[in-house]
Coordinates of C-alpha atoms and ligand atoms in Angstrom, one line a residue:
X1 CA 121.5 -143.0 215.3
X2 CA 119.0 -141.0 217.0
X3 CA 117.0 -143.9 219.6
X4 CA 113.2 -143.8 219.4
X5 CA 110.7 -144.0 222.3
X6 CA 110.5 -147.8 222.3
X7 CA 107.1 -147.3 224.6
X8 CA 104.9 -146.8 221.4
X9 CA 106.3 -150.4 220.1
X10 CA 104.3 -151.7 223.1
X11 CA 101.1 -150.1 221.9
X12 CA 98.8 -153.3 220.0
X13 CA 97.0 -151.3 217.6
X14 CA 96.5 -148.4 215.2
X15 CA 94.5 -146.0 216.9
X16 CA 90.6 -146.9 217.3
X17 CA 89.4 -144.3 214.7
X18 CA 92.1 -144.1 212.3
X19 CA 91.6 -147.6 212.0
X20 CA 87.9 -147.6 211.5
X21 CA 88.4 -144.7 208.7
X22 CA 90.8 -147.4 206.8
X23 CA 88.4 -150.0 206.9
X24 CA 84.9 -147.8 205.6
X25 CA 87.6 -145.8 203.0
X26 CA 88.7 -149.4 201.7
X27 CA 84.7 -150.2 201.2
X28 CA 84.2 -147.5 199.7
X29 CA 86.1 -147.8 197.4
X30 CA 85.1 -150.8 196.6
X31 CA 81.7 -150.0 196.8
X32 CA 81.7 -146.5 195.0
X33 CA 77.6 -146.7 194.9
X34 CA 76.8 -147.3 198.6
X35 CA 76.1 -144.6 200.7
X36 CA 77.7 -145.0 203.9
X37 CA 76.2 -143.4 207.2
X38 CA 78.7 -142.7 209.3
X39 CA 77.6 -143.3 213.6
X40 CA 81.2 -144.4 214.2
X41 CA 83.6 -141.4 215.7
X42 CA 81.6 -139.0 217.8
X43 CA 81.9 -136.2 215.0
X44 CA 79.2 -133.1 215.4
X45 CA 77.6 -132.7 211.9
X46 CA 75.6 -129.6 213.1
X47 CA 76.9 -125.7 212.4
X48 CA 78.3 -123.6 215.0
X49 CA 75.5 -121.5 216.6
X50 CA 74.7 -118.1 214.9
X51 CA 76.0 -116.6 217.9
X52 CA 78.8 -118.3 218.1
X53 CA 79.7 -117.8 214.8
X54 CA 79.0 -114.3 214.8
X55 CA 81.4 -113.6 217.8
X56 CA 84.2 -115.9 215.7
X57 CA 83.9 -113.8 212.5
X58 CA 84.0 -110.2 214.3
X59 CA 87.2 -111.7 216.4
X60 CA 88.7 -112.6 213.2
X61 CA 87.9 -109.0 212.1
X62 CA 89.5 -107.8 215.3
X63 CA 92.4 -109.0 214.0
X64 CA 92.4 -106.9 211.1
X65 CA 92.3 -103.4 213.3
X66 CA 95.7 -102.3 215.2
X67 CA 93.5 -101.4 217.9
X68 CA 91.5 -104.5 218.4
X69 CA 94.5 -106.8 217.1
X70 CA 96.0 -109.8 219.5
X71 CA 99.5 -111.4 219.2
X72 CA 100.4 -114.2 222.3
X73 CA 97.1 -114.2 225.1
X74 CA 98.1 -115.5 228.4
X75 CA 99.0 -119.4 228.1
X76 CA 96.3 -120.4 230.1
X77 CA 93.7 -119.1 228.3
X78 CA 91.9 -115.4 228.6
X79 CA 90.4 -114.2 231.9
X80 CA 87.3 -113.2 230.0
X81 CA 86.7 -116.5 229.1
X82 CA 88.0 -118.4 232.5
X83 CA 85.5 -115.9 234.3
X84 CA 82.6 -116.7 232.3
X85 CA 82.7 -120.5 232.2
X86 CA 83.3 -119.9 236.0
X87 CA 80.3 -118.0 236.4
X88 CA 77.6 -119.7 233.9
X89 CA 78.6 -123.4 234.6
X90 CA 80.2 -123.8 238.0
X91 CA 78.6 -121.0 240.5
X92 CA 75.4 -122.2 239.6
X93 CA 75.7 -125.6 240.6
X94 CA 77.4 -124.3 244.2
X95 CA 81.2 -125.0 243.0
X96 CA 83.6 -121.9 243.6
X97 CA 86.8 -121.6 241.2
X98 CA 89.6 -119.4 241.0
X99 CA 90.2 -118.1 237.5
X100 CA 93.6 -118.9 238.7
X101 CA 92.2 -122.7 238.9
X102 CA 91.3 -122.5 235.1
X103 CA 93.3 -123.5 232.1
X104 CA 91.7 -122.6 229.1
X105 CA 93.2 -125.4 225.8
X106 CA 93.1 -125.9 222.4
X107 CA 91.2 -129.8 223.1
X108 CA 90.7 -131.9 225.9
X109 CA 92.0 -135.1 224.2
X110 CA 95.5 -133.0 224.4
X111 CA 94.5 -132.2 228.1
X112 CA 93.7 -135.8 229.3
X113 CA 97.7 -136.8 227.9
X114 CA 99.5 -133.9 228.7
X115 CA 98.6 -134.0 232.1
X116 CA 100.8 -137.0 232.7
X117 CA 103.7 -134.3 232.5
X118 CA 103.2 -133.7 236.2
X119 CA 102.7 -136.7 237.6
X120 CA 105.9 -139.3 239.1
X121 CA 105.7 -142.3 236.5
X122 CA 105.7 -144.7 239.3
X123 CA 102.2 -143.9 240.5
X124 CA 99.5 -146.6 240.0
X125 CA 96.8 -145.9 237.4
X126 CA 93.6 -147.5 237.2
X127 CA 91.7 -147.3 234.3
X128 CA 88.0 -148.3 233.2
X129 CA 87.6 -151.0 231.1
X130 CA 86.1 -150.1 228.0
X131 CA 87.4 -146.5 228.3
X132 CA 88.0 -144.2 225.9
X133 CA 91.1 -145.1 224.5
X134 CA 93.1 -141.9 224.9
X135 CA 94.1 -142.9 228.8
X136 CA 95.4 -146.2 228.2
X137 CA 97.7 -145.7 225.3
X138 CA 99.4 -142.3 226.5
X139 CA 100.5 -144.2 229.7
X140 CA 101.8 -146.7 227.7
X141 CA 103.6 -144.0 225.4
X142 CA 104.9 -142.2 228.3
X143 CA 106.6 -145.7 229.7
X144 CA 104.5 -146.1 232.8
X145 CA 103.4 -149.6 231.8
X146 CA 104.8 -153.4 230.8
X147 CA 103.9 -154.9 228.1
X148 CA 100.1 -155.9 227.0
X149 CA 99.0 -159.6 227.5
X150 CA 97.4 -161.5 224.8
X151 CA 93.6 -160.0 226.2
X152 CA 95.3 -156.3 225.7
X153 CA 95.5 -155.8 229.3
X154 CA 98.9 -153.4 230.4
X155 CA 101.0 -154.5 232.5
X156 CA 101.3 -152.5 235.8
X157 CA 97.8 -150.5 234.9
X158 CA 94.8 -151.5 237.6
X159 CA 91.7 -152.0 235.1
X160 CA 88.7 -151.8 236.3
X161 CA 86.1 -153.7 234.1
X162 CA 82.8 -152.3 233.6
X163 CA 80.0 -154.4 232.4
X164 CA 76.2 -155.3 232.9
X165 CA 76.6 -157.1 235.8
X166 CA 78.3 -153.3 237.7
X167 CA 75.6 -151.2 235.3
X168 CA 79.0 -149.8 233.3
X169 CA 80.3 -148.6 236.8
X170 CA 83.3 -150.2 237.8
X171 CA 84.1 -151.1 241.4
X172 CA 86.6 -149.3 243.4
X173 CA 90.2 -150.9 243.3
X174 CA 90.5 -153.5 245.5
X175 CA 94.4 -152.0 246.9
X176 CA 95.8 -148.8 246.7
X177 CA 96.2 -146.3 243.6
X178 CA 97.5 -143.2 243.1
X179 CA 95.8 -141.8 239.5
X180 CA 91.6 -142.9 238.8
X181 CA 90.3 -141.9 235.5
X182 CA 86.7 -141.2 235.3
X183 CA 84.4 -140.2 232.7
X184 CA 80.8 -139.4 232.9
X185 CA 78.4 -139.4 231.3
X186 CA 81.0 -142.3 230.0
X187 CA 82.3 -142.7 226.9
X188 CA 82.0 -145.2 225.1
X189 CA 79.0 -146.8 227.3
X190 CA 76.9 -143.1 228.2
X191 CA 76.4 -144.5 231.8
X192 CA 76.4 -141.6 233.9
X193 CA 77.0 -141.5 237.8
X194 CA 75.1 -140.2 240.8
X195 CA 76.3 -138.0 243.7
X196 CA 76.4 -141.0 245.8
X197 CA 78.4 -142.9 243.0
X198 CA 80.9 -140.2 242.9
X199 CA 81.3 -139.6 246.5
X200 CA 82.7 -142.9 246.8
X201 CA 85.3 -141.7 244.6
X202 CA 85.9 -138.8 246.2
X203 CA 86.2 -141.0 249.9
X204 CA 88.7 -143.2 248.1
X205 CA 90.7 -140.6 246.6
X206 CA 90.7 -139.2 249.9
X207 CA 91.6 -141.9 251.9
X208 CA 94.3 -143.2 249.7
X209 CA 96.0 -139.3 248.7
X210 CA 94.9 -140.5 245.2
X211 CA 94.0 -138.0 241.9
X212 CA 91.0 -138.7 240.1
X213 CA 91.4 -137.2 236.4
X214 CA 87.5 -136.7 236.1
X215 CA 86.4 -136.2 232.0
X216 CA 83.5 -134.6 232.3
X217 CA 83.4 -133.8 228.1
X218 CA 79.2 -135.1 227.6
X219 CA 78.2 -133.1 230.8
X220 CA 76.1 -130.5 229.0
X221 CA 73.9 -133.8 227.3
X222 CA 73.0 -134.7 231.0
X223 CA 69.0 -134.7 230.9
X224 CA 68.3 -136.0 234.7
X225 CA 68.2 -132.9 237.2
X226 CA 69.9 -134.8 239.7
X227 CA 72.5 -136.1 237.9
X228 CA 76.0 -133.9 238.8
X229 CA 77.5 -132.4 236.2
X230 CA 81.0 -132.1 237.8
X231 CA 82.7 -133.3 240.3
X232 CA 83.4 -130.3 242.2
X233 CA 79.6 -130.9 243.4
X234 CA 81.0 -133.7 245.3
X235 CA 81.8 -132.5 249.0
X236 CA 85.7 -132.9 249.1
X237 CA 86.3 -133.2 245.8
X238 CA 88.2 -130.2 245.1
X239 CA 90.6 -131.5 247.4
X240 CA 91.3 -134.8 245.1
X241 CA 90.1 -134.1 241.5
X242 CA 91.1 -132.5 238.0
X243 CA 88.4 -132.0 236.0
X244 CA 88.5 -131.8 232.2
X245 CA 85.9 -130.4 229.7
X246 CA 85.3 -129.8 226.0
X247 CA 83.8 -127.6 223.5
X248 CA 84.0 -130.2 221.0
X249 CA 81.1 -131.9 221.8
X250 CA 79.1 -129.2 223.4
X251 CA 79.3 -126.5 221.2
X252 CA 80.0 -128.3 218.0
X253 CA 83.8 -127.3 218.3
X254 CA 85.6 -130.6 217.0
X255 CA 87.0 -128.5 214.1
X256 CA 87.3 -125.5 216.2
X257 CA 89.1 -126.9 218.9
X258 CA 89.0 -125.7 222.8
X259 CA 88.9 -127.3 225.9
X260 CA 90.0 -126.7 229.6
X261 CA 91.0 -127.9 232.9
X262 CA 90.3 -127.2 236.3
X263 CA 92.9 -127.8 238.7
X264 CA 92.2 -126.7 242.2
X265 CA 95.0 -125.2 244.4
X266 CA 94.1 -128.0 247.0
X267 CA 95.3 -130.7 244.9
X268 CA 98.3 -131.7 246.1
X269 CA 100.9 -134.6 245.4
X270 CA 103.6 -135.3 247.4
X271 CA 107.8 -134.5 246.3
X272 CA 110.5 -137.2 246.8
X273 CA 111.0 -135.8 250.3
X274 CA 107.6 -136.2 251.2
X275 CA 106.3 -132.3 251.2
X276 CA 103.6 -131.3 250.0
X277 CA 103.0 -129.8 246.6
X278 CA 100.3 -128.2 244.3
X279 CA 99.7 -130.0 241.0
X280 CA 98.2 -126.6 239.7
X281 CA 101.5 -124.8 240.3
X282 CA 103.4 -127.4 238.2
X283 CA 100.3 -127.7 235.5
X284 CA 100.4 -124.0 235.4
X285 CA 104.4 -123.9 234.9
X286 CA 104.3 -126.7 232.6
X287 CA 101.4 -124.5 230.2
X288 CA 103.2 -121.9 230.3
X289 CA 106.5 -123.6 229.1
X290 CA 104.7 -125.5 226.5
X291 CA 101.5 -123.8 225.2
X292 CA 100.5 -120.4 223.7
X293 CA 97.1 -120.9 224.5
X294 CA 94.1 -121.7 222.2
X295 CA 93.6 -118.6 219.4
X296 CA 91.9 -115.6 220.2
X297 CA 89.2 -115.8 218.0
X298 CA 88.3 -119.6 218.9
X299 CA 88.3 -118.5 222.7
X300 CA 85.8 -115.3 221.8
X301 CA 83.8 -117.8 219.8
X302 CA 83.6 -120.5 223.2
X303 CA 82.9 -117.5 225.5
X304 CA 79.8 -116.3 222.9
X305 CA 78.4 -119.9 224.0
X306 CA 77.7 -118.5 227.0
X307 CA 75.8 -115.9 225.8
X308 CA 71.5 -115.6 226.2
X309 CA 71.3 -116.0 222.7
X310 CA 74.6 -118.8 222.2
X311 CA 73.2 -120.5 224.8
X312 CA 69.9 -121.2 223.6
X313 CA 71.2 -122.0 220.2
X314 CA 73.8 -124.3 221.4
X315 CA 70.9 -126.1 224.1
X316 CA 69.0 -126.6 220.6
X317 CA 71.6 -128.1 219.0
X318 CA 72.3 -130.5 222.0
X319 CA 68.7 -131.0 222.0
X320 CA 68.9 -131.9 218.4
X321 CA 71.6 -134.9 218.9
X322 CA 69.7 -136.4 221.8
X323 CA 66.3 -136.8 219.9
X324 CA 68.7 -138.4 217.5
X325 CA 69.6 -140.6 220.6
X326 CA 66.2 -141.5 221.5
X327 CA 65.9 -142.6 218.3
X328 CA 68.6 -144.9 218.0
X329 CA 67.2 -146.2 221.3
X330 CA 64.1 -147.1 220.7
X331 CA 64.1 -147.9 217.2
X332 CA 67.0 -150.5 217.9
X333 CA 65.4 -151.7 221.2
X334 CA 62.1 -152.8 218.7
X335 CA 64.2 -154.4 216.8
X336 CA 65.5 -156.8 219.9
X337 CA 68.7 -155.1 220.6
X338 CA 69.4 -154.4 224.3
X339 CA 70.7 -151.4 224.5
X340 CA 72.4 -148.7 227.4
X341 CA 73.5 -145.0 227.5
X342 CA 71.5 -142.5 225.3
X343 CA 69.7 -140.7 227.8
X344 CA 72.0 -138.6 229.4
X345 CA 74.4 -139.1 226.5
X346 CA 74.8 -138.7 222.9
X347 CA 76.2 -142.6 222.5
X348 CA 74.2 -145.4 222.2
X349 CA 75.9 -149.0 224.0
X350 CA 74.2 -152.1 222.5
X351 CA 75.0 -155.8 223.3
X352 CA 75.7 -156.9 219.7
X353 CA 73.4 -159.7 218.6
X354 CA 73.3 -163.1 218.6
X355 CA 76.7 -162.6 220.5
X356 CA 78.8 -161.8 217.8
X357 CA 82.3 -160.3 217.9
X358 CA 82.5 -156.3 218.1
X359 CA 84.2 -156.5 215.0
X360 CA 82.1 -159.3 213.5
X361 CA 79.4 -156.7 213.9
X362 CA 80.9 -153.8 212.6
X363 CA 82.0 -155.7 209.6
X364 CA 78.2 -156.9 209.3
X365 CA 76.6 -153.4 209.9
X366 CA 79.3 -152.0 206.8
X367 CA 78.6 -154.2 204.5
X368 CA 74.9 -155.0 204.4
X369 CA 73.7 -151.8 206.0
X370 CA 76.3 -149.6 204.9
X371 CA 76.4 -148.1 208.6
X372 CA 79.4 -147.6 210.5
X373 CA 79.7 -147.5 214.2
X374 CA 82.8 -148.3 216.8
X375 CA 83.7 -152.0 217.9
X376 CA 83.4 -152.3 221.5
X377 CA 86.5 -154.3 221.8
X378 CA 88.1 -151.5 220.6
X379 CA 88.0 -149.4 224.0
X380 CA 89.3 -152.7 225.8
X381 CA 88.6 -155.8 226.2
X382 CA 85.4 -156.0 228.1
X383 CA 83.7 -154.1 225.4
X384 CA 84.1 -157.5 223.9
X385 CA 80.0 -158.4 222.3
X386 CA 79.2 -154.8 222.2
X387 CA 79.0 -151.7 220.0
X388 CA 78.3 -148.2 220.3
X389 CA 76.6 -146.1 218.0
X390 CA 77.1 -141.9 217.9
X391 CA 74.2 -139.8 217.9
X392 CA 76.0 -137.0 216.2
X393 CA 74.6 -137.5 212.9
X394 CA 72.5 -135.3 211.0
X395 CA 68.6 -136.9 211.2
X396 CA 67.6 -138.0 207.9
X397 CA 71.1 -140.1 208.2
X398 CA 70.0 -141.3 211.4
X399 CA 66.4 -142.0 210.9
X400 CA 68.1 -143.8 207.7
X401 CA 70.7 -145.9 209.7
X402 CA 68.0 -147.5 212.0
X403 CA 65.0 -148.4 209.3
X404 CA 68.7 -150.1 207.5
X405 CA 69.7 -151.7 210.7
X406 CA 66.3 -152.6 211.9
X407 CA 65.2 -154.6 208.7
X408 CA 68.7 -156.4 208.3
X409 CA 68.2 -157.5 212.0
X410 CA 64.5 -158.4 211.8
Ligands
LIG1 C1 84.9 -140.6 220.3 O1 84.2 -140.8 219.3 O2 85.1 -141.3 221.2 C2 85.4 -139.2 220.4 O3 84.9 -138.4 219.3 C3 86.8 -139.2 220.4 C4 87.4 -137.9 220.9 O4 86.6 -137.1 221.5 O5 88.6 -137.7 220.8

């Protein structure tokens, strides 16, 4: 009999969501006549932007001509595409990239997992802790961890605990590492980090010929001027860091699906011999092996968000979510909750009150407000006593969610 990857036996739980979606389908069910606002998963509810979706439909139309048809693009996405995102989101903030440096995806969930392809499993990873929960379990999947303790802590992973006491940002590890994740404006707590923050990342990786996988997915809901949108504006940085972004969240493409990497050429790990060797080379051979590349009309529809016109609808949109952010914030801060992220973020953190469980809270939020939102504890353990709310929801359910939660908690 064929033998399974005993690595996923180690894993404690269902996956966050999936496991949230059982719980509010059960009470519905239950409770056919509640209406139940949903603030849990980070789902978009808005529609593509009209330019957007104009560019989709006429590449789906495209497909119908011989001349305009397209079979296989290149694995790593279209130039046209590469070459635009290069030119509307990194020139301007002083970063130079290669379209060679590029790889366009069909997600960035895929992107942060299949990345571990190229990497030894005996390097050290540290991870945040709450993180998003994506990093943790496909390390454990692909074997490079022990078993969890009884707090849900891997064996053989560095976590690095982020709470009020650090502001969310965790400390650098105390030894030596060889993989950082790091994802701002974080999900699940919307921190976000300076230039000085992230230099000291940059030093370390540096210093210690570590990677930092850098998920930079809620950049385009960064409101502060000064607040760097990738890494790459870090000095150094290209030397030591893959960067990952999304369209899911930015251009209301979780259905859609796209997503990229940048991998400089001047990352570079080491072999068992001890030379020196580009991760893009191997990320590039490893796409091409295993990826067709994300469909031709979804990658005209992501480079139409670059547009004059897809841009400005798209900044609405984002514009949209975070005045559905601010008014999370400061209808749940009148109501006595303390509350972080939100401002250059679409998720809300809140310390959950009266110091009740995550779960306790989401339990309590379900059934007498008929809200849903995610259980802290449920991207690690030092979300423990807190919860975070999505501002992705259309605003009547919003406005809705916080006049329910605001009287229950009064
Ligand atoms: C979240 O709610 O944390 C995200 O939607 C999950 C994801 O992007 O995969």
């Amino acid at each position: 009999m064929a033998k399974i990857n005993d690595n996923y036996l180690k894993l404690k739980a269902g996956y966050l969501f999936p496991e949230i979606g059982r719980r509010v389908r059960a009470f519905a069910e239950a409770n056919p006549t509640a209406k139940v606002i949903r603030l849990g998963i980070g789902d978009v509810t808005r529609p593509l932007a009209p330019a957007v979706l104009k560019a989709f439909h006429d590449a789906v139309d495209d497909l119908a001509t011989t001349e305009r048809f397209a079979g296989y693009g290149p694995e790593q996405g279209y130039d046209w595409l590469i070459d635009t995102i290069i030119e509307k989101s990194y020139t301007p903030r002083g970063v130079e990239l290669k379209t060679s440096e590029m790889f366009i995806s069909d997600g960035s969930k895929c992107d942060c997992a299949n990345i571990l392809d190229i990497f030894a499993m005996d390097n050290v990873v540290a991870i945040g802790d709450p993180v998003y929960p994506v990093y943790n379990d496909t390390n454990v999947m692909i074997g490079r961890t022990g078993e969890a303790d009884e707090k849900g802590y891997y064996q053989g992973v560095v976590y690095l605990p982020c709470n009020e006491a650090n502001g969310f940002i965790p400390a650098l590890p105390t030894g030596k590492v060889d993989i950082i994740y790091l994802c701002f404006p974080n999900n699940p707590t919307g921190v976000v980090a300076d230039k000085a923050e992230l230099k000291r990342w940059v030093d370390y990786a540096i210093a210690n010929d570590a990677v930092i996988f850098f998920d930079a997915a809620y950049e385009a809901f960064i409101t502060d001027p000064a607040i760097p949108h990738s890494i790459y504006e870090i000095e150094g940085a290209k030397q030591c860091a893959i960067e990952f972004r999304s369209f899911s969240k930015t251009a209301g493409f979780t259905g859609v699906r796209c997503g990229l990497v940048v991998v400089p050429e001047e990352v570079m790990g080491t072999t068992p011999s001890g030379e020196k060797y580009s991760f893009n080379k191997l990320w590039l051979r490893r796409t091409t092996t295993k990826f067709n590349g994300a469909s031709y009309p979804v990658q005209r529809a992501a480079a139409a968000v670059y547009s004059e016109q897809g841009w400005q609808q798209t900044k609405e949109i984002i514009d949209y979510y975070m005045e559905n952010a601010r008014i999370i914030r400061e209808g749940l801060t009148e109501a006595g909750v303390t509350i972080f992220g939100g401002v250059n973020a679409p998720y809300i953190w809140l310390k959950t009150p009266a110091g009740m469980t995550s779960w306790d809270f989401f339990d309590k939020l379900l059934t007498e407000c008929h809200v849903v939102g995610t259980p802290g504890s449920g991207f690690g353990p030092s979300g423990e006593g807190y919860f975070r709310l999505s501002a992705f929801g259309n605003r009547d359910n919003v406005v809705e969610a916080v006049e329910r939660i605001k009287k229950n908690l009064k």
